[in-house]
Amino acid sequence: MTYRSIEELLNIYSETAPEKLYETEYFIGMFFYYIYRDTTYQDIPDFAFMFMEIDGWQGMSERSGVWKYYESGSFEKGKLERIAEYLKADGEEKWADIFSSGIHDYADEKYNIHGDTVPYPEEWLEGSDKIDDWIYSNETYINEWKRRLILSHKDKIVKLTEDNKGEISYDHF
């Protein structure tokens, strides 16, 4: 699937059935990656940051368990907390609490001895199972939330192509 412009992609995204959103979300994520690949997470605008992170959080849960998402995110101080704060500010208190329950200090050196990973506390892994279950049970809601986030910032997203030398070809994605 290729698109002539980000605007065309966003128009298709707006009309896509919730269970098929993944077909276009991949390209939106790749677009943001292309634009922000050399940008620290603190400097990425909220709409792009939140889309990429929530999409990654959801995807990691589906592929190998959400604890892997938290593990990798814990090495960037403040990154996971930014997500929880955004969700709260967006009125998603329950979701923010669910998300926050997975934030632990996976980066603590005591869990990495001579390159061998020491098992994390069992309650962390059990808690992540509950988060995985929540993500699975709320898949449609999460997908619709991501769509609202993107479409409410459509003009800014389209402007990114202007700020980055015109329309971006998706043929290489």
Coordinates of N, CA and C in Angstrom, one line a residue:
M1 N 0.9 -1.2 0.0 CA 0.0 0.0 0.0 C 0.9 1.2 0.0
T2 N 0.7 2.1 -1.0 CA 1.5 3.4 -1.0 C 0.5 4.5 -1.1
Y3 N 1.0 5.7 -0.7 CA 0.2 6.9 -0.7 C 1.0 8.0 -1.4
R4 N 0.3 8.9 -2.1 CA 1.0 10.0 -2.8 C 1.3 11.1 -1.8
S5 N 0.6 11.2 -0.7 CA 0.8 12.3 0.3 C 0.3 11.9 1.7
I6 N 0.8 12.6 2.7 CA 0.4 12.3 4.0 C -1.1 12.7 4.1
E7 N -1.5 13.7 3.4 CA -3.0 14.1 3.4 C -3.8 13.0 2.9
E8 N -3.4 12.3 1.8 CA -4.2 11.2 1.3 C -4.2 10.0 2.3
L9 N -3.1 9.8 2.9 CA -3.1 8.7 4.0 C -4.1 9.1 5.1
L10 N -4.1 10.3 5.6 CA -4.9 10.7 6.7 C -6.4 10.7 6.3
N11 N -6.7 11.0 5.0 CA -8.1 10.9 4.6 C -8.6 9.4 4.6
I12 N -7.7 8.5 4.1 CA -8.1 7.1 4.2 C -8.2 6.6 5.6
Y13 N -7.3 7.1 6.5 CA -7.3 6.7 7.9 C -8.6 7.1 8.5
S14 N -9.1 8.3 8.2 CA -10.3 8.8 8.8 C -11.5 8.0 8.4
E15 N -11.5 7.2 7.3 CA -12.6 6.5 6.9 C -12.4 4.9 7.1
T16 N -11.4 4.6 7.7 CA -11.1 3.1 7.9 C -11.8 2.6 9.1
A17 N -12.3 1.4 8.9 CA -13.0 0.7 10.0 C -12.0 0.4 11.2
P18 N -12.5 0.5 12.4 CA -11.6 0.4 13.6 C -10.7 -0.9 13.5
E19 N -11.2 -2.0 13.1 CA -10.4 -3.2 13.1 C -9.4 -3.3 12.0
K20 N -9.4 -2.3 11.1 CA -8.4 -2.2 10.0 C -7.5 -1.0 10.1
L21 N -7.6 -0.3 11.2 CA -6.7 0.9 11.4 C -5.2 0.6 11.3
Y22 N -4.8 -0.6 11.7 CA -3.4 -1.0 11.7 C -2.8 -0.9 10.3
E23 N -3.7 -1.0 9.2 CA -3.2 -1.0 7.9 C -2.7 0.4 7.5
T24 N -3.2 1.4 8.1 CA -2.7 2.8 7.8 C -1.8 3.3 8.9
E25 N -2.0 2.8 10.1 CA -1.2 3.3 11.3 C 0.3 3.0 11.1
Y26 N 0.6 1.9 10.5 CA 2.0 1.6 10.2 C 2.6 2.8 9.4
F27 N 1.9 3.3 8.4 CA 2.5 4.3 7.6 C 2.6 5.6 8.3
I28 N 1.6 5.9 9.2 CA 1.7 7.1 10.0 C 2.8 7.0 11.0
G29 N 3.0 5.9 11.6 CA 4.2 5.7 12.5 C 5.5 5.9 11.7
M30 N 5.6 5.3 10.5 CA 6.8 5.4 9.8 C 7.0 6.9 9.4
F31 N 6.0 7.6 9.0 CA 6.1 9.0 8.7 C 6.7 9.8 9.9
F32 N 6.1 9.6 11.1 CA 6.7 10.2 12.3 C 8.1 9.8 12.6
Y33 N 8.4 8.5 12.4 CA 9.8 8.1 12.6 C 10.7 8.8 11.6
Y34 N 10.3 9.0 10.4 CA 11.1 9.7 9.4 C 11.4 11.1 9.8
I35 N 10.3 11.8 10.3 CA 10.4 13.2 10.7 C 11.3 13.3 11.9
Y36 N 11.0 12.5 12.9 CA 11.6 12.7 14.3 C 12.7 11.7 14.6
R37 N 13.3 11.0 13.7 CA 14.2 9.9 14.0 C 15.5 10.5 14.7
D38 N 15.8 11.7 14.5 CA 17.0 12.3 15.2 C 16.6 13.3 16.3
T39 N 15.4 13.2 16.8 CA 14.9 14.1 17.8 C 14.7 13.4 19.1
T40 N 15.2 14.1 20.2 CA 15.0 13.5 21.5 C 13.5 13.5 21.8
Y41 N 13.1 12.5 22.6 CA 11.6 12.4 22.9 C 11.0 13.6 23.5
Q42 N 11.8 14.4 24.3 CA 11.3 15.6 24.9 C 10.9 16.6 23.9
D43 N 11.5 16.6 22.7 CA 11.3 17.6 21.7 C 10.3 17.2 20.6
I44 N 9.8 16.0 20.7 CA 8.7 15.6 19.7 C 7.4 16.2 20.2
P45 N 6.6 16.8 19.3 CA 5.3 17.3 19.7 C 4.4 16.2 20.3
D46 N 3.6 16.6 21.2 CA 2.7 15.6 21.9 C 2.0 14.7 21.0
F47 N 1.4 15.2 20.0 CA 0.5 14.4 19.1 C 1.3 13.2 18.5
A48 N 2.5 13.5 18.0 CA 3.4 12.5 17.4 C 4.0 11.6 18.4
F49 N 4.4 12.2 19.5 CA 5.0 11.4 20.6 C 4.0 10.4 21.1
M50 N 2.8 10.9 21.4 CA 1.8 10.0 22.0 C 1.3 8.9 21.0
F51 N 1.2 9.3 19.8 CA 0.8 8.3 18.8 C 1.8 7.2 18.7
M52 N 3.1 7.5 18.6 CA 4.2 6.5 18.4 C 4.3 5.7 19.7
E53 N 4.2 6.3 20.9 CA 4.3 5.5 22.1 C 3.1 4.6 22.4
I54 N 1.9 5.1 22.3 CA 0.8 4.3 22.5 C 0.7 3.2 21.5
D55 N 1.0 3.5 20.3 CA 1.0 2.4 19.2 C 2.1 1.4 19.6
G56 N 3.2 1.8 20.0 CA 4.3 0.9 20.4 C 3.9 0.1 21.6
W57 N 3.3 0.7 22.6 CA 2.8 0.1 23.8 C 1.8 -1.0 23.5
Q58 N 0.8 -0.7 22.7 CA -0.2 -1.6 22.3 C 0.4 -2.8 21.4
G59 N 1.3 -2.4 20.5 CA 1.9 -3.4 19.6 C 2.8 -4.4 20.4
M60 N 3.6 -3.8 21.3 CA 4.5 -4.7 22.1 C 3.7 -5.7 23.0
S61 N 2.5 -5.2 23.5 CA 1.7 -6.0 24.3 C 1.2 -7.2 23.4
E62 N 0.8 -6.9 22.2 CA 0.3 -8.0 21.3 C 1.4 -9.0 20.9
R63 N 2.6 -8.4 20.7 CA 3.7 -9.3 20.2 C 4.4 -10.1 21.2
S64 N 4.8 -9.5 22.3 CA 5.6 -10.2 23.3 C 5.3 -9.9 24.7
G65 N 4.4 -9.1 25.0 CA 4.0 -8.7 26.3 C 4.5 -7.3 26.6
V66 N 3.6 -6.5 27.3 CA 3.8 -5.1 27.5 C 5.0 -4.8 28.4
W67 N 5.5 -5.8 29.2 CA 6.6 -5.5 30.1 C 7.8 -5.2 29.3
K68 N 7.9 -5.7 28.0 CA 9.1 -5.4 27.2 C 9.1 -3.9 26.8
Y69 N 7.9 -3.3 26.6 CA 7.8 -1.9 26.3 C 8.3 -1.1 27.5
Y70 N 7.9 -1.4 28.7 CA 8.3 -0.7 29.9 C 9.8 -0.9 30.1
E71 N 10.3 -2.1 29.9 CA 11.7 -2.3 30.0 C 12.5 -1.4 29.2
S72 N 12.2 -1.3 27.9 CA 13.0 -0.5 27.0 C 12.8 1.0 27.3
G73 N 11.6 1.4 27.7 CA 11.3 2.8 28.0 C 11.9 3.3 29.3
S74 N 12.2 2.4 30.2 CA 12.7 2.8 31.5 C 14.1 3.4 31.4
F75 N 14.8 3.2 30.3 CA 16.2 3.7 30.1 C 16.2 5.2 29.7
E76 N 15.0 5.7 29.4 CA 14.9 7.2 29.0 C 14.1 7.9 30.1
K77 N 14.8 8.5 31.1 CA 14.2 9.1 32.3 C 13.1 10.1 31.9
G78 N 12.0 9.9 32.4 CA 10.8 10.8 32.3 C 9.9 10.4 31.1
K79 N 10.4 9.5 30.2 CA 9.6 9.2 29.0 C 8.2 8.6 29.3
L80 N 8.2 7.6 30.1 CA 7.0 6.9 30.5 C 6.1 7.8 31.3
E81 N 6.6 8.6 32.2 CA 5.9 9.5 33.0 C 5.2 10.6 32.1
R82 N 5.8 11.0 31.0 CA 5.2 12.0 30.1 C 4.0 11.4 29.5
I83 N 4.0 10.1 29.2 CA 2.8 9.5 28.6 C 1.6 9.5 29.6
A84 N 1.9 9.1 30.8 CA 0.9 9.0 31.9 C 0.3 10.4 32.1
E85 N 1.2 11.4 32.2 CA 0.7 12.8 32.4 C -0.2 13.3 31.3
Y86 N 0.2 12.9 30.0 CA -0.7 13.3 28.9 C -2.0 12.6 29.0
L87 N -2.0 11.4 29.3 CA -3.3 10.6 29.4 C -4.2 11.3 30.4
K88 N -3.6 11.6 31.6 CA -4.4 12.3 32.6 C -5.0 13.6 32.2
A89 N -4.1 14.4 31.5 CA -4.5 15.7 31.0 C -5.6 15.6 30.0
D90 N -5.6 14.5 29.3 CA -6.6 14.2 28.2 C -7.9 13.6 28.8
G91 N -8.0 13.5 30.1 CA -9.2 13.0 30.8 C -9.2 11.5 30.9
E92 N -8.1 10.8 30.6 CA -8.0 9.4 30.6 C -7.4 8.9 31.9
E93 N -8.1 9.2 33.0 CA -7.6 8.9 34.3 C -7.3 7.4 34.5
K94 N -8.4 6.6 34.2 CA -8.2 5.1 34.4 C -7.1 4.6 33.5
W95 N -7.1 5.0 32.3 CA -6.0 4.6 31.4 C -4.6 5.0 31.9
A96 N -4.5 6.2 32.4 CA -3.3 6.7 32.9 C -2.8 5.8 34.1
D97 N -3.8 5.5 35.0 CA -3.5 4.6 36.1 C -3.0 3.2 35.6
I98 N -3.7 2.7 34.6 CA -3.3 1.4 34.1 C -1.9 1.5 33.5
F99 N -1.7 2.5 32.7 CA -0.4 2.7 32.1 C 0.7 2.8 33.2
S100 N 0.4 3.7 34.2 CA 1.4 4.0 35.2 C 1.8 2.7 36.1
S101 N 0.8 1.8 36.2 CA 1.1 0.6 37.0 C 2.2 -0.2 36.4
G102 N 2.6 0.0 35.2 CA 3.7 -0.8 34.6 C 5.0 -0.1 34.7
I103 N 5.1 1.1 35.2 CA 6.3 1.8 35.2 C 7.1 1.3 36.5
H104 N 8.2 0.7 36.2 CA 9.2 0.3 37.2 C 10.6 0.6 36.8
D105 N 11.5 0.4 37.7 CA 12.9 0.7 37.4 C 13.6 -0.5 36.7
Y106 N 13.2 -0.9 35.5 CA 13.8 -2.0 34.8 C 15.3 -1.7 34.5
A107 N 15.7 -0.4 34.5 CA 17.0 -0.1 34.2 C 18.0 -0.2 35.4
D108 N 17.5 -0.5 36.5 CA 18.3 -0.7 37.7 C 19.4 -1.7 37.5
E109 N 20.6 -1.4 37.8 CA 21.8 -2.3 37.5 C 21.6 -3.6 38.2
K110 N 20.9 -3.8 39.2 CA 20.8 -5.1 39.9 C 20.1 -6.1 39.0
Y111 N 19.4 -5.6 38.0 CA 18.7 -6.6 37.1 C 19.6 -6.9 35.9
N112 N 20.8 -6.4 35.8 CA 21.7 -6.8 34.7 C 23.1 -7.0 35.3
I113 N 23.4 -8.2 35.5 CA 24.7 -8.6 36.0 C 25.5 -9.3 35.0
H114 N 26.6 -8.7 34.6 CA 27.5 -9.3 33.6 C 26.8 -9.7 32.3
G115 N 25.8 -8.9 31.9 CA 25.1 -9.1 30.6 C 24.0 -10.1 30.7
D116 N 23.9 -10.8 31.9 CA 22.8 -11.8 32.0 C 21.6 -11.1 32.8
T117 N 20.5 -11.2 32.3 CA 19.3 -10.5 32.9 C 18.9 -11.3 34.1
V118 N 18.7 -10.7 35.2 CA 18.2 -11.3 36.4 C 16.7 -11.1 36.4
P119 N 16.0 -12.2 36.8 CA 14.5 -12.1 36.7 C 14.0 -10.8 37.4
Y120 N 13.0 -10.2 36.8 CA 12.4 -9.0 37.5 C 11.4 -9.6 38.6
P121 N 11.1 -8.7 39.5 CA 10.1 -9.1 40.5 C 8.9 -9.7 39.9
E122 N 8.4 -10.8 40.5 CA 7.2 -11.4 40.0 C 6.0 -10.5 39.9
E123 N 5.8 -9.6 40.9 CA 4.7 -8.7 40.8 C 4.7 -7.7 39.7
W124 N 5.9 -7.4 39.2 CA 6.0 -6.6 38.0 C 5.4 -7.3 36.8
L125 N 5.8 -8.6 36.6 CA 5.4 -9.4 35.5 C 3.9 -9.7 35.6
E126 N 3.4 -10.0 36.8 CA 2.0 -10.2 37.0 C 1.2 -9.0 36.7
G127 N 1.7 -7.8 37.1 CA 1.0 -6.6 36.8 C 1.0 -6.3 35.3
S128 N 2.1 -6.7 34.6 CA 2.1 -6.4 33.2 C 1.1 -7.4 32.5
D129 N 0.8 -8.5 33.0 CA -0.2 -9.4 32.5 C -1.6 -8.7 32.5
K130 N -1.8 -8.0 33.6 CA -3.1 -7.3 33.8 C -3.2 -6.2 32.8
I131 N -2.1 -5.5 32.5 CA -2.1 -4.4 31.5 C -2.3 -5.0 30.1
D132 N -1.7 -6.2 29.8 CA -1.9 -6.8 28.5 C -3.4 -7.2 28.4
D133 N -4.0 -7.7 29.4 CA -5.4 -8.0 29.4 C -6.3 -6.7 29.1
W134 N -5.9 -5.6 29.8 CA -6.6 -4.4 29.6 C -6.5 -3.9 28.2
I135 N -5.3 -3.9 27.7 CA -5.1 -3.5 26.3 C -5.9 -4.4 25.3
Y136 N -5.9 -5.7 25.5 CA -6.7 -6.6 24.7 C -8.2 -6.2 24.8
S137 N -8.7 -6.0 26.0 CA -10.1 -5.7 26.2 C -10.5 -4.4 25.7
N138 N -9.5 -3.5 25.5 CA -9.8 -2.1 25.1 C -9.2 -1.7 23.7
E139 N -9.0 -2.7 22.9 CA -8.3 -2.5 21.6 C -9.0 -1.5 20.8
T140 N -10.3 -1.7 20.6 CA -11.0 -0.7 19.7 C -11.0 0.7 20.3
Y141 N -11.2 0.8 21.6 CA -11.1 2.1 22.2 C -9.7 2.8 22.0
I142 N -8.7 2.0 22.2 CA -7.3 2.5 22.0 C -7.1 3.0 20.5
N143 N -7.6 2.1 19.6 CA -7.5 2.5 18.2 C -8.2 3.8 17.9
E144 N -9.4 3.9 18.4 CA -10.2 5.1 18.1 C -9.6 6.3 18.8
W145 N -9.0 6.1 20.0 CA -8.3 7.2 20.6 C -7.1 7.7 19.8
K146 N -6.3 6.8 19.3 CA -5.2 7.2 18.4 C -5.7 7.9 17.2
R147 N -6.8 7.4 16.6 CA -7.3 8.1 15.4 C -7.8 9.5 15.7
R148 N -8.5 9.7 16.8 CA -8.9 11.0 17.2 C -7.7 11.9 17.4
L149 N -6.7 11.4 18.1 CA -5.4 12.2 18.3 C -4.9 12.6 17.0
I150 N -4.7 11.7 16.0 CA -4.1 12.1 14.7 C -5.0 13.0 13.9
L151 N -6.3 12.8 13.9 CA -7.1 13.6 13.0 C -7.4 15.0 13.6
S152 N -7.3 15.1 15.0 CA -7.4 16.4 15.6 C -6.1 17.3 15.3
H153 N -5.1 16.7 14.8 CA -3.8 17.4 14.5 C -3.5 17.3 13.0
K154 N -4.5 17.0 12.2 CA -4.2 16.7 10.8 C -3.5 17.9 10.1
D155 N -3.9 19.1 10.4 CA -3.3 20.3 9.7 C -1.8 20.4 10.1
K156 N -1.5 20.1 11.4 CA -0.1 20.1 11.8 C 0.7 19.0 11.1
I157 N 0.1 17.9 11.0 CA 0.8 16.7 10.3 C 1.1 17.0 8.9
V158 N 0.1 17.5 8.2 CA 0.3 17.9 6.8 C 1.3 18.9 6.6
K159 N 1.4 19.9 7.5 CA 2.4 21.0 7.5 C 3.8 20.4 7.7
L160 N 3.9 19.3 8.4 CA 5.2 18.6 8.6 C 5.9 18.3 7.2
T161 N 5.0 17.9 6.2 CA 5.6 17.6 4.9 C 6.1 18.9 4.3
E162 N 5.4 20.0 4.4 CA 5.9 21.2 3.9 C 7.2 21.7 4.6
D163 N 7.3 21.4 5.9 CA 8.5 21.8 6.6 C 9.7 20.9 6.3
N164 N 9.4 19.7 5.7 CA 10.4 18.7 5.4 C 10.5 18.5 3.9
K165 N 10.6 19.5 3.1 CA 10.9 19.5 1.7 C 9.7 18.8 0.9
G166 N 8.5 19.2 1.1 CA 7.4 18.7 0.3 C 6.9 17.4 0.7
E167 N 6.0 16.8 -0.1 CA 5.4 15.5 0.1 C 6.5 14.4 0.3
I168 N 6.2 13.5 1.1 CA 7.2 12.4 1.4 C 6.6 11.2 0.7
S169 N 7.5 10.5 -0.1 CA 7.1 9.3 -0.8 C 7.1 8.2 0.2
Y170 N 6.0 7.4 0.1 CA 5.9 6.2 1.0 C 6.4 4.9 0.3
D171 N 6.9 5.0 -0.9 CA 7.3 3.9 -1.6 C 8.4 3.1 -0.9
H172 N 9.3 3.8 -0.1 CA 10.4 3.1 0.6 C 10.0 2.6 1.9
F173 N 8.8 2.8 2.4 CA 8.3 2.2 3.6 C 7.8 0.8 3.4

